[in-house]
Amino acid sequence: MSSTPPLSQATGYGVVVGLGFLFAFGMMLTTFVLRRYNNELQTSEVFSTAGRTVKSGLVSSAVVSSWTWAATLLQSSSVAYNYGVSGPFWYASGATVQVILFATLAIELKRKAPNAHTFLEAIRARYGPVTHGVFITFGLMTNVLVTAMLLTGGSAVVTSLTGVPTVAACFLLPVGVVLYTMFGGIKATFLTDYVHTVMILVIIFIFAFTAYATSSVLGSPGAVYDALTAAAERHPVKGNAQGSYLTMKSQEGAIFFVINLVGNFGTVFCDNGYYNKAIAASPVHALPGYIAGGLSWFAIPWLCATTMGLSALALETNPVFPTYPNRMDPADVSAGLVLPNAAVALLGKGYINPGASGRRVIYMSHSSCIVYAIIMASFSTGLHYAGISMGYLYLMMGVIISGAVLPASLTLLWSRQSWAAATFTPPLALCCSLIAWLVTAKKEGGSLSVLSTGANNPMLAGNVVSLLAPCIFIPLLSFFPGLRTPKYDWMSMKLIRKGDDSDMAAAAHMDLELVPGQSAQSDHEERVEQHQLERSAKTARYMTISLTLALLVLWPWPLYGSGYIFSKKFFTGAFLMSITSISETSADVYTHRSVGWVSVGILWLFCSSMCVGVYPLWEGRHTSSRTFKAIYLDITGKRKPVMHGRATVAEMAEVEETTKEKKGLDTPPEQSLQGQA
């Protein structure tokens, strides 16, 4: 690690705090505009489901942003540094299929629990409070692990680049997220996800074109190839074909692939956030949103790590590299510092309750955001002092949470899974995975320590046992005499009701039917929606199977099995190369079309940019045009929007009192409230 950070602490604090407040201000402004010009009242339904009206463009960008966390950029670059070109591909393919496969669950959730606000709500509707508590625990463990990785990885990068103390970074990084989530709810996360995605795509393009085109220290794929060949001669990779960094045949890389594949099933299928995005999506847009999002995301870790991880290898003998003349310390590699070190070398130092009222639900959501942020900042600080890095957590997450993947999936896919199977399988699988992990670590390392438990083989054993143990427990607990339950008819999930936001609508003098996503469905509309979802479910099954086979089998394993060492032409390629052939009698210019490994990554990222960057703007062009026109007319005084008023404290108290008097009612009052100008 460099002893002197390339940027000042003031820059670090400015970026961490300033960007957070900038996003929070943006969400406050967006919430104001949506309420003033689009009749969007921040009810509990809108806060938690965005009115179930989000289109596929925003869904895909939200999927990309949600799946592009610290590990996507930092851990993928670390495995590229360790294993060469195989690392980025194993990371990308091993984490893309989960999002694609999740599209099937997303459709099933919308079909079978159309009014659910969370996946856990569907669990409770089918199995009751005990099973609900089990899955809350595993969902919480998932969020704790993911948040801890974000904070440990992010704070390590901030400290490395700016010298801001790690503890300060752990506590400051969540501030902006808490603020914009409190003000905007899940719609805020969709909008900020879009901004995050566009920013990440731009940054990766800068990395790629700098490394492969404009850099004075590299500047072409050929230069990177030559540097990687030289790096393999200095320190060949154990387990790679001929010790090369330019091959898919990597023994340790393949082990990482299995760990990565298993662990990421847990972080997708046990994270309520992905279900929430499915719930928020319009029924017709859920499937294309998740498929497009998964395929668009693939290019991000693949190209980013192929660029930054390999650039770090290529430049570590160059004086511009922060650790020159030494190689990076393994602890720094595990902490995720490969990418920032490569960025410094390439870019230089100067580059930049069902019965609860709507108000009560939002109050509890706000409080939970703040409490969770404080707890996680403290927890991440403790991990830092214990020597637990982002890389360690990334490998460990499957050991802890993947035992809940199969029971969670079968809750929506199989009517025969019993209460006992859903309730007891996750903790039993966790016990088995912990035993496999720690026993393997003890046997291979001689003792239990951060180093021995963080090795690949113990992590592999724990991850595989965690994912596969339910294959034994679920049939046993579902068909064992005395534990078998009747075939589930899905009715209790369909009976989940939307939240009662009549109190908030009354206080704001707004007709609840005018709020997007709040109007009641007719029987005909419900039948049409179910028909669309059934058709999407069939399409999802075919697409997920074919894409999974392509990404996990057909593309990588022939390259692995052959032990092929990438040629310079295969690695570099070109979009279009003009080659001059000179002989004694003539000079001929002919065009040679060649698409190489790097070129495919860049082309794929361009397609991703169109899908998640440009298409959402096109899809929302009519709403945006109408909103901007209304803002212009309002500012110029030509036409004021229909104002529904802002509730005062006295009005809220009055409505709250009325709600208490009517709390014996099972449904909200049926009379609509007239909007007032």
XYZ file of C-alpha atoms in Angstrom:
677
model
C 0.000 0.000 0.000
C 1.197 3.546 -0.704
C 2.303 5.363 2.421
C 0.918 8.678 1.166
C -2.680 8.698 -0.115
C -2.978 10.261 -3.572
C -5.879 12.523 -2.497
C -6.386 14.728 0.545
C -8.638 13.965 3.502
C -10.697 17.035 2.612
C -11.431 15.477 -0.775
C -12.430 12.228 0.918
C -14.825 13.880 3.349
C -16.210 16.053 0.552
C -16.994 13.088 -1.683
C -18.397 10.828 1.061
C -20.567 13.484 2.733
C -21.182 15.793 -0.228
C -22.437 13.131 -2.638
C -24.705 11.687 0.041
C -26.343 15.029 0.699
C -26.529 15.750 -3.039
C -28.517 12.553 -3.598
C -30.709 13.333 -0.583
C -31.461 16.804 -1.938
C -32.225 15.314 -5.336
C -34.729 12.914 -3.779
C -36.388 15.676 -1.776
C -36.773 17.696 -4.978
C -38.033 14.659 -6.920
C -40.586 13.793 -4.232
C -41.838 17.404 -4.283
C -42.132 17.420 -8.095
C -43.944 14.065 -8.220
C -46.425 15.165 -5.589
C -47.042 18.596 -7.075
C -47.340 17.596 -10.730
C -48.085 13.842 -10.834
C -50.489 13.324 -7.892
C -47.902 11.135 -6.128
C -48.592 11.183 -2.405
C -45.943 9.417 -0.300
C -48.266 6.832 1.185
C -47.037 3.609 2.769
C -47.918 1.772 -0.475
C -45.899 4.193 -2.612
C -43.053 4.167 -0.055
C -42.721 0.369 -0.082
C -43.918 -0.630 -3.587
C -43.693 2.539 -5.748
C -47.349 1.944 -6.597
C -46.430 -1.277 -8.490
C -46.054 0.765 -11.692
C -42.299 0.770 -12.452
C -41.456 -0.028 -16.089
C -38.843 -2.445 -17.411
C -36.171 0.181 -18.153
C -36.023 1.393 -14.566
C -36.349 -2.179 -13.261
C -33.317 -3.280 -15.302
C -31.236 -0.273 -14.214
C -32.264 -0.906 -10.595
C -31.225 -4.565 -10.892
C -27.864 -3.519 -12.335
C -27.310 -0.940 -9.602
C -28.438 -3.255 -6.799
C -26.097 -5.997 -7.993
C -23.224 -3.538 -8.568
C -21.995 -3.255 -4.996
C -18.498 -3.007 -3.569
C -17.627 -6.622 -4.413
C -18.685 -6.223 -8.055
C -15.908 -3.772 -8.799
C -13.418 -4.476 -6.010
C -13.596 -8.270 -5.526
C -13.793 -8.972 -9.262
C -10.632 -6.916 -9.802
C -8.960 -8.819 -6.962
C -9.700 -12.217 -8.534
C -8.414 -10.907 -11.877
C -5.191 -9.919 -10.105
C -4.948 -13.374 -8.498
C -6.034 -15.662 -11.353
C -5.822 -13.645 -14.580
C -8.457 -13.463 -17.328
C -10.486 -16.332 -15.852
C -11.251 -14.400 -12.645
C -13.461 -11.679 -14.189
C -15.410 -14.212 -16.245
C -15.944 -16.597 -13.325
C -17.118 -13.673 -11.199
C -19.484 -12.300 -13.865
C -21.017 -15.600 -15.016
C -21.234 -16.962 -11.476
C -23.256 -13.936 -10.358
C -25.357 -13.232 -13.461
C -27.357 -16.451 -13.574
C -28.906 -15.811 -10.149
C -30.546 -12.592 -11.358
C -31.737 -14.301 -14.541
C -33.097 -17.291 -12.602
C -34.708 -14.923 -10.112
C -36.930 -13.632 -12.923
C -38.960 -16.838 -12.544
C -39.483 -16.213 -8.822
C -40.352 -12.574 -9.503
C -43.177 -13.613 -11.817
C -44.428 -16.278 -9.395
C -44.506 -13.788 -6.523
C -46.594 -11.355 -8.564
C -48.908 -14.172 -9.651
C -49.504 -15.772 -6.266
C -49.261 -12.789 -3.908
C -50.261 -9.781 -6.049
C -50.731 -7.406 -3.092
C -47.686 -8.450 -1.055
C -45.305 -5.707 0.041
C -42.402 -8.039 0.837
C -41.501 -11.673 0.223
C -41.542 -12.245 3.980
C -45.189 -11.255 4.008
C -45.882 -14.122 1.585
C -43.915 -16.504 3.832
C -46.093 -15.541 6.791
C -49.276 -15.910 4.772
C -48.374 -19.496 3.827
C -46.574 -20.849 6.899
C -47.359 -18.554 9.845
C -45.276 -16.553 12.333
C -42.632 -19.166 13.287
C -41.452 -19.757 9.712
C -41.763 -16.029 9.147
C -39.322 -15.478 12.008
C -36.842 -17.993 10.554
C -36.769 -16.232 7.187
C -36.589 -12.803 8.826
C -33.428 -14.046 10.541
C -31.872 -15.281 7.306
C -32.958 -12.140 5.448
C -31.401 -10.016 8.180
C -28.184 -12.048 8.032
C -28.103 -11.480 4.267
C -28.515 -7.731 4.653
C -25.949 -7.584 7.451
C -23.348 -9.438 5.367
C -23.993 -7.372 2.245
C -23.969 -4.070 4.136
C -20.821 -5.096 5.998
C -19.134 -5.841 2.657
C -20.208 -2.474 1.288
C -18.883 -0.626 4.317
C -15.656 -2.595 4.807
C -14.830 -2.452 1.091
C -15.907 1.153 0.643
C -14.130 2.415 3.759
C -10.926 0.579 2.757
C -10.956 2.332 -0.624
C -11.699 5.747 0.913
C -8.867 5.283 3.417
C -6.460 4.089 0.736
C -7.166 7.000 -1.613
C -7.702 9.890 0.812
C -6.400 8.942 4.238
C -9.835 9.401 5.861
C -9.865 7.156 8.967
C -11.617 3.839 8.303
C -13.921 4.287 11.308
C -15.050 7.700 10.066
C -15.714 6.306 6.591
C -17.789 3.426 8.056
C -20.075 5.879 9.844
C -20.304 8.514 7.099
C -20.918 6.300 4.055
C -24.470 5.267 5.118
C -25.635 8.831 5.834
C -26.591 9.771 2.284
C -28.325 6.448 1.644
C -30.431 6.804 4.797
C -31.436 10.343 3.864
C -32.544 9.707 0.290
C -34.333 6.481 1.241
C -36.243 8.238 4.034
C -37.388 11.020 1.746
C -38.145 8.940 -1.338
C -38.865 5.342 -0.280
C -38.352 2.588 -2.831
C -39.020 4.992 -5.702
C -35.997 6.941 -4.502
C -33.912 3.791 -4.752
C -35.116 3.231 -8.335
C -34.235 6.769 -9.361
C -30.895 6.845 -7.572
C -30.195 3.340 -8.902
C -30.547 4.782 -12.401
C -28.133 7.613 -11.618
C -25.690 5.173 -9.974
C -25.840 2.863 -12.982
C -25.128 5.623 -15.489
C -22.223 6.887 -13.378
C -20.732 3.392 -13.066
C -21.008 2.785 -16.808
C -19.263 6.093 -17.554
C -16.485 5.308 -15.069
C -15.873 1.847 -16.561
C -15.746 3.314 -20.067
C -13.120 5.766 -18.804
C -11.123 2.907 -17.270
C -11.353 0.772 -20.428
C -10.484 3.442 -22.969
C -7.674 4.759 -20.776
C -6.082 1.338 -20.340
C -6.641 0.097 -23.873
C -6.361 3.307 -25.921
C -5.049 6.538 -24.385
C -2.802 5.683 -21.407
C 0.855 6.632 -21.716
C 1.871 3.609 -19.592
C -0.304 1.000 -21.371
C -2.477 2.387 -24.164
C -3.457 -0.761 -26.101
C -4.694 -4.317 -25.558
C -1.424 -5.509 -27.086
C 0.620 -3.693 -24.437
C -1.507 -5.254 -21.694
C -1.070 -8.694 -23.271
C 2.722 -8.318 -23.411
C 2.844 -7.133 -19.792
C 0.727 -10.096 -18.630
C 3.008 -12.505 -20.476
C 5.989 -10.959 -18.720
C 4.178 -11.085 -15.346
C 3.579 -14.834 -15.773
C 7.310 -15.336 -16.357
C 8.174 -13.418 -13.152
C 5.549 -15.096 -10.937
C 3.591 -17.912 -12.648
C 0.129 -18.622 -11.253
C -0.091 -21.899 -9.372
C -2.844 -24.076 -10.833
C -3.129 -22.131 -14.101
C -2.258 -23.762 -17.425
C 1.503 -23.125 -17.923
C 1.288 -20.613 -15.063
C -0.264 -18.080 -17.438
C -2.577 -15.199 -16.575
C -4.043 -15.543 -20.092
C -6.002 -18.772 -19.752
C -9.414 -19.875 -18.545
C -7.901 -23.064 -17.101
C -7.300 -21.972 -13.519
C -7.742 -24.449 -10.683
C -8.112 -21.811 -7.983
C -10.275 -19.733 -10.309
C -12.651 -22.679 -10.786
C -12.871 -23.138 -6.999
C -13.689 -19.443 -6.667
C -16.350 -19.880 -9.370
C -18.193 -22.515 -7.307
C -17.948 -20.424 -4.116
C -19.118 -17.358 -6.037
C -22.006 -19.218 -7.668
C -23.299 -20.690 -4.389
C -22.830 -17.556 -2.300
C -24.608 -15.301 -4.752
C -27.692 -17.509 -4.777
C -28.047 -16.556 -1.140
C -27.535 -12.843 -1.639
C -30.192 -12.689 -4.373
C -32.801 -15.229 -3.237
C -32.607 -14.271 0.460
C -32.426 -10.494 -0.024
C -35.855 -8.912 0.241
C -34.647 -6.000 -1.905
C -34.793 -8.069 -5.099
C -38.330 -9.211 -4.283
C -39.267 -5.581 -3.613
C -38.130 -4.588 -7.091
C -40.259 -7.374 -8.536
C -43.224 -6.187 -6.472
C -42.700 -2.581 -7.575
C -42.557 -3.549 -11.263
C -45.623 -3.372 -13.440
C -46.746 -6.970 -14.186
C -45.865 -6.803 -17.867
C -42.446 -5.269 -17.151
C -41.095 -7.582 -14.439
C -39.698 -10.307 -16.726
C -37.971 -8.113 -19.344
C -36.648 -5.901 -16.555
C -34.885 -8.750 -14.761
C -33.609 -10.510 -17.908
C -32.272 -7.277 -19.422
C -30.838 -6.214 -16.078
C -29.011 -9.516 -15.582
C -27.503 -9.543 -19.075
C -26.559 -5.861 -18.846
C -24.883 -6.405 -15.480
C -22.627 -9.171 -16.859
C -20.456 -6.677 -18.737
C -19.753 -4.541 -15.659
C -17.613 -6.910 -13.553
C -16.255 -8.666 -16.641
C -14.917 -5.555 -18.376
C -14.085 -3.651 -15.180
C -12.001 -6.490 -13.742
C -10.479 -7.399 -17.126
C -9.368 -3.776 -17.313
C -8.383 -2.866 -13.754
C -7.286 -6.227 -12.353
C -5.110 -6.963 -15.375
C -3.826 -3.365 -15.479
C -2.659 -3.754 -11.884
C -0.711 -6.865 -12.896
C 0.693 -5.090 -15.931
C 1.774 -1.963 -14.069
C 3.108 -3.215 -10.729
C 6.690 -3.063 -12.072
C 6.137 0.511 -13.239
C 7.047 3.448 -10.922
C 3.515 4.858 -11.356
C 2.045 1.951 -9.381
C 1.422 2.843 -5.709
C 3.219 -0.229 -4.267
C 6.221 -0.106 -6.634
C 8.668 -1.868 -6.515
C 6.770 -4.451 -4.427
C 3.765 -6.552 -5.361
C 0.513 -5.846 -3.554
C 0.193 -7.338 -0.083
C -2.361 -10.225 -0.032
C -4.268 -8.453 2.763
C -4.666 -5.375 0.535
C -5.803 -7.571 -2.363
C -8.452 -9.161 -0.104
C -9.499 -5.712 1.120
C -10.333 -4.720 -2.457
C -7.490 -2.265 -3.125
C -6.516 -3.648 -6.558
C -8.930 -1.359 -8.406
C -8.019 1.918 -6.632
C -4.304 1.204 -7.029
C -4.779 0.512 -10.733
C -6.886 3.682 -11.052
C -4.133 5.777 -9.445
C -1.554 4.247 -11.807
C -3.686 4.759 -14.925
C -5.391 8.076 -14.199
C -3.034 9.842 -11.828
C -3.738 11.511 -8.504
C -5.917 14.381 -9.689
C -8.736 12.410 -11.360
C -11.932 12.371 -9.722
C -48.355 -4.443 10.859
C -51.409 -5.183 8.728
C -53.545 -2.970 10.962
C -51.072 -0.113 11.110
C -51.928 3.206 9.533
C -49.926 4.485 6.566
C -48.254 7.138 8.730
C -47.237 4.522 11.291
C -45.702 2.273 8.612
C -43.609 5.134 7.201
C -42.531 6.228 10.701
C -41.331 2.709 11.490
C -39.569 2.479 8.113
C -37.710 5.755 8.746
C -36.715 4.685 12.243
C -35.504 1.305 11.000
C -33.297 2.962 8.355
C -31.542 5.107 10.959
C -31.118 2.364 13.562
C -29.883 -0.137 10.976
C -27.323 2.332 9.597
C -25.894 3.025 13.064
C -25.719 -0.669 13.976
C -24.045 -1.608 10.691
C -21.499 1.206 10.900
C -20.546 -0.026 14.369
C -20.446 -3.655 13.237
C -18.242 -2.835 10.231
C -15.860 -0.922 12.475
C -15.544 -4.012 14.662
C -14.832 -6.170 11.597
C -12.106 -3.752 10.545
C -10.343 -4.038 13.894
C -10.769 -7.836 13.842
C -8.989 -8.047 10.497
C -12.067 -9.244 8.571
C -11.960 -7.858 5.029
C -14.536 -7.551 2.270
C -12.992 -10.542 0.451
C -13.391 -12.767 3.522
C -17.048 -11.784 3.935
C -17.695 -12.331 0.244
C -16.459 -15.917 0.375
C -18.240 -16.611 3.679
C -21.709 -15.308 2.827
C -22.835 -18.516 1.095
C -21.872 -20.573 4.150
C -24.248 -18.529 6.293
C -27.267 -17.841 4.087
C -27.461 -20.271 1.149
C -29.321 -22.878 3.225
C -32.455 -20.717 2.861
C -32.303 -20.468 -0.952
C -34.137 -23.688 -1.843
C -36.851 -23.437 0.872
C -37.505 -19.810 -0.126
C -37.787 -20.704 -3.808
C -40.062 -23.689 -3.210
C -42.377 -21.506 -1.135
C -43.462 -19.976 -4.444
C -42.825 -22.927 -6.770
C -43.981 -26.101 -4.961
C -47.303 -26.614 -3.243
C -46.102 -29.744 -1.386
C -43.346 -28.172 0.730
C -44.447 -28.692 4.324
C -44.362 -26.274 7.232
C -41.629 -28.371 8.882
C -39.463 -28.320 5.747
C -39.719 -24.546 5.346
C -39.144 -23.893 9.050
C -36.352 -26.299 9.966
C -34.366 -26.692 6.733
C -32.558 -23.303 6.819
C -31.168 -23.650 10.386
C -30.271 -27.333 9.813
C -28.414 -26.440 6.606
C -26.607 -23.634 8.458
C -25.418 -26.066 11.137
C -24.142 -28.497 8.494
C -22.351 -25.767 6.525
C -20.640 -24.343 9.615
C -19.406 -27.827 10.550
C -18.097 -28.492 7.021
C -16.410 -25.074 6.845
C -14.705 -25.133 10.250
C -13.709 -28.813 10.191
C -12.076 -28.386 6.764
C -10.298 -25.231 7.960
C -9.025 -27.007 11.077
C -7.856 -30.045 9.112
C -6.049 -28.053 6.403
C -4.813 -25.103 8.469
C -4.060 -26.834 11.756
C -5.948 -24.170 13.717
C -8.940 -21.877 13.371
C -7.904 -18.366 12.373
C -8.899 -15.685 9.894
C -6.241 -17.043 7.529
C -7.224 -20.732 7.753
C -10.993 -20.200 7.686
C -10.669 -17.758 4.776
C -8.838 -20.232 2.497
C -10.565 -21.444 -0.663
C -11.081 -25.125 0.242
C -12.844 -24.552 3.613
C -15.033 -21.882 2.021
C -15.815 -24.231 -0.872
C -16.868 -27.024 1.511
C -19.098 -24.743 3.572
C -20.744 -23.097 0.541
C -21.535 -26.341 -1.269
C -22.946 -28.031 1.850
C -25.067 -24.972 2.623
C -26.718 -24.931 -0.808
C -27.157 -28.694 -1.250
C -28.101 -29.841 2.281
C -31.740 -28.716 1.768
C -31.972 -31.238 -1.094
C -31.945 -33.890 1.646
C -33.866 -32.117 4.406
C -36.798 -30.796 2.339
C -38.020 -34.178 0.971
C -37.553 -35.823 4.362
C -39.465 -33.141 6.243
C -42.156 -32.838 3.565
C -42.995 -36.534 3.181
C -42.093 -38.024 6.563
C -45.229 -39.474 8.207
C -46.756 -36.972 10.572
C -45.061 -33.972 8.896
C -46.824 -34.110 5.539
C -49.262 -31.252 4.934
C -52.122 -30.927 2.404
C -51.405 -29.481 -1.018
C -51.277 -25.692 -0.705
C -53.934 -23.777 -2.680
C -52.141 -20.349 -2.645
C -55.278 -18.599 -1.376
C -53.773 -17.156 1.815
C -51.156 -15.347 -0.292
C -53.825 -13.885 -2.560
C -55.691 -12.557 0.498
C -52.832 -10.227 1.462
C -54.267 -6.695 1.400
C -52.732 -3.410 0.403
C -51.930 -0.963 3.180
C -54.602 1.377 4.538
C -53.453 4.857 3.482
C -56.807 6.575 3.837
C -55.517 8.586 6.797
C -52.659 10.082 4.777
C -54.851 10.801 1.762
C -57.425 12.513 3.987
C -54.802 14.659 5.687
C -53.416 15.738 2.297
C -56.952 16.451 0.956
C -56.327 13.978 -1.878
C -58.524 11.341 -3.447
C -56.671 8.068 -2.849
C -57.851 6.802 -6.244
C -55.775 9.544 -7.919
C -52.521 8.271 -6.432
C -50.658 6.074 -8.969
C -51.030 2.407 -8.132
C -53.789 2.956 -5.538
C -56.884 2.528 -7.695
C -58.825 -0.698 -7.234
C -58.640 -3.343 -9.972
C -61.756 -4.631 -11.678
C -62.254 -8.388 -12.091
C -61.516 -8.087 -15.807
C -58.260 -6.204 -15.194
C -57.182 -8.814 -12.649
C -57.854 -11.658 -15.115
C -55.879 -9.886 -17.843
C -52.990 -9.326 -15.441
C -52.947 -12.980 -14.364
C -52.965 -14.081 -18.011
C -49.973 -11.846 -18.735
C -48.111 -13.213 -15.731
C -48.824 -16.851 -16.675
C -47.429 -16.215 -20.151
C -44.399 -14.445 -18.660
C -43.820 -17.380 -16.296
C -43.536 -19.822 -19.220
C -41.195 -17.482 -21.098
C -39.081 -16.994 -17.979
C -38.505 -20.734 -17.556
C -37.261 -21.217 -21.125
C -35.082 -18.103 -21.106
C -33.500 -18.734 -17.728
C -32.569 -22.326 -18.597
C -31.038 -21.417 -21.968
C -29.118 -18.385 -20.691
C -27.848 -20.292 -17.658
C -26.512 -23.091 -19.862
C -24.846 -20.570 -22.183
C -23.113 -18.594 -19.424
C -22.154 -21.471 -17.142
C -21.421 -24.307 -19.570
C -21.233 -23.571 -23.294
C -18.979 -20.508 -23.109
C -16.438 -21.135 -20.319
C -15.895 -24.899 -20.056
C -14.584 -25.626 -23.567
C -11.930 -22.959 -22.924
C -11.197 -24.475 -19.509
C -11.059 -28.073 -20.695
C -8.777 -27.314 -23.632
C -6.283 -25.443 -21.434
C -6.074 -22.823 -24.191
C -3.599 -19.986 -23.621
C -5.002 -16.828 -25.185
C -3.115 -15.717 -28.270
C -2.460 -12.012 -28.683
C -5.032 -11.856 -31.472
C -7.662 -13.677 -29.357
C -7.113 -11.369 -26.379
C -6.849 -8.049 -28.213
C -8.967 -8.350 -31.352
C -10.257 -5.177 -32.912
C -13.516 -3.705 -34.019
C -12.066 -3.147 -37.500
C -8.378 -3.385 -38.375
C -6.834 -2.207 -41.630
C -3.698 -4.177 -42.457
C -1.209 -3.305 -45.154
C 0.539 -6.154 -46.973
C 3.665 -5.063 -48.880
C 5.436 -7.237 -51.434
C 8.128 -6.535 -54.005
C 5.586 -5.739 -56.692
C 2.615 -4.218 -54.893
C 1.144 -2.907 -51.681
C -2.290 -4.222 -50.788
C -4.565 -2.851 -48.071
C -7.222 -5.236 -46.858
C -9.651 -5.163 -43.971
C -9.398 -7.831 -41.312
C -12.407 -8.214 -39.012
C -11.522 -9.586 -35.610
C -13.368 -9.447 -32.323
C -11.251 -10.378 -29.311
C -11.826 -10.869 -25.579
C -11.410 -7.180 -24.715
C -13.415 -6.003 -27.726
C -16.389 -8.194 -26.811
C -16.349 -6.735 -23.296
C -16.403 -3.174 -24.612
C -19.156 -3.942 -27.127
C -21.218 -5.648 -24.413
C -20.878 -2.610 -22.148
C -22.109 -0.374 -24.981
C -25.200 -2.605 -25.275
C -25.663 -2.447 -21.499
C -25.492 1.346 -21.645
C -28.248 1.474 -24.227
C -30.390 -0.938 -22.227
C -30.099 0.575 -18.744
C -28.951 4.103 -19.555
C -30.811 5.267 -22.665
C -33.894 3.026 -22.783
C -35.323 4.131 -19.382
C -35.260 7.723 -20.653
C -37.084 6.715 -23.830
C -39.597 4.619 -21.904
C -40.436 7.518 -19.589
C -40.361 10.219 -22.247
C -44.106 10.973 -22.094
C -44.206 11.323 -18.305
C -41.017 13.403 -18.336
C -42.346 15.653 -21.085
C -45.648 16.170 -19.265
C -43.870 16.904 -15.979
C -41.392 19.390 -17.477
C -44.230 21.116 -19.317
C -46.202 21.416 -16.070
C -43.129 22.815 -14.281
C -42.613 25.396 -17.060
C -46.253 26.485 -16.992
C -46.151 26.706 -13.191
C -42.943 28.763 -13.102
C -44.120 31.170 -15.808
C -47.508 31.574 -14.101
C -49.476 30.402 -17.139
C -51.152 27.516 -15.316
C -50.946 26.307 -11.760
C -51.179 22.569 -11.021
C -54.184 21.210 -9.150
C -53.017 21.413 -5.541
C -54.252 18.885 -3.040
C -52.793 20.729 -0.095
C -50.189 19.841 2.469
C -51.433 18.415 5.729
C -50.894 20.478 8.850
C -50.162 19.006 12.256
C -53.731 19.787 13.351
C -55.187 18.083 10.284
C -53.058 14.984 10.817
C -54.176 14.793 14.444
C -57.815 15.178 13.427
C -57.607 12.405 10.832
C -55.705 10.185 13.263
C -58.513 10.619 15.811
C -61.105 9.707 13.180
C -59.075 6.625 12.203
C -58.981 5.459 15.830
C -62.751 5.728 16.070
C -63.110 3.573 12.948
C -60.360 1.068 13.653
C -62.912 -1.710 14.038
C -63.503 -1.584 10.273
C -61.818 -4.340 8.228
C -61.400 -2.184 5.139
C -60.754 1.506 4.531
C -63.836 3.748 4.163
C -65.269 3.361 0.695
C -66.268 6.960 0.172
C -63.680 8.871 -1.825
C -62.318 12.163 -0.607
C -62.751 15.067 -2.925
C -59.584 16.846 -3.963
C -59.470 20.484 -2.955
C -57.837 23.149 -4.993
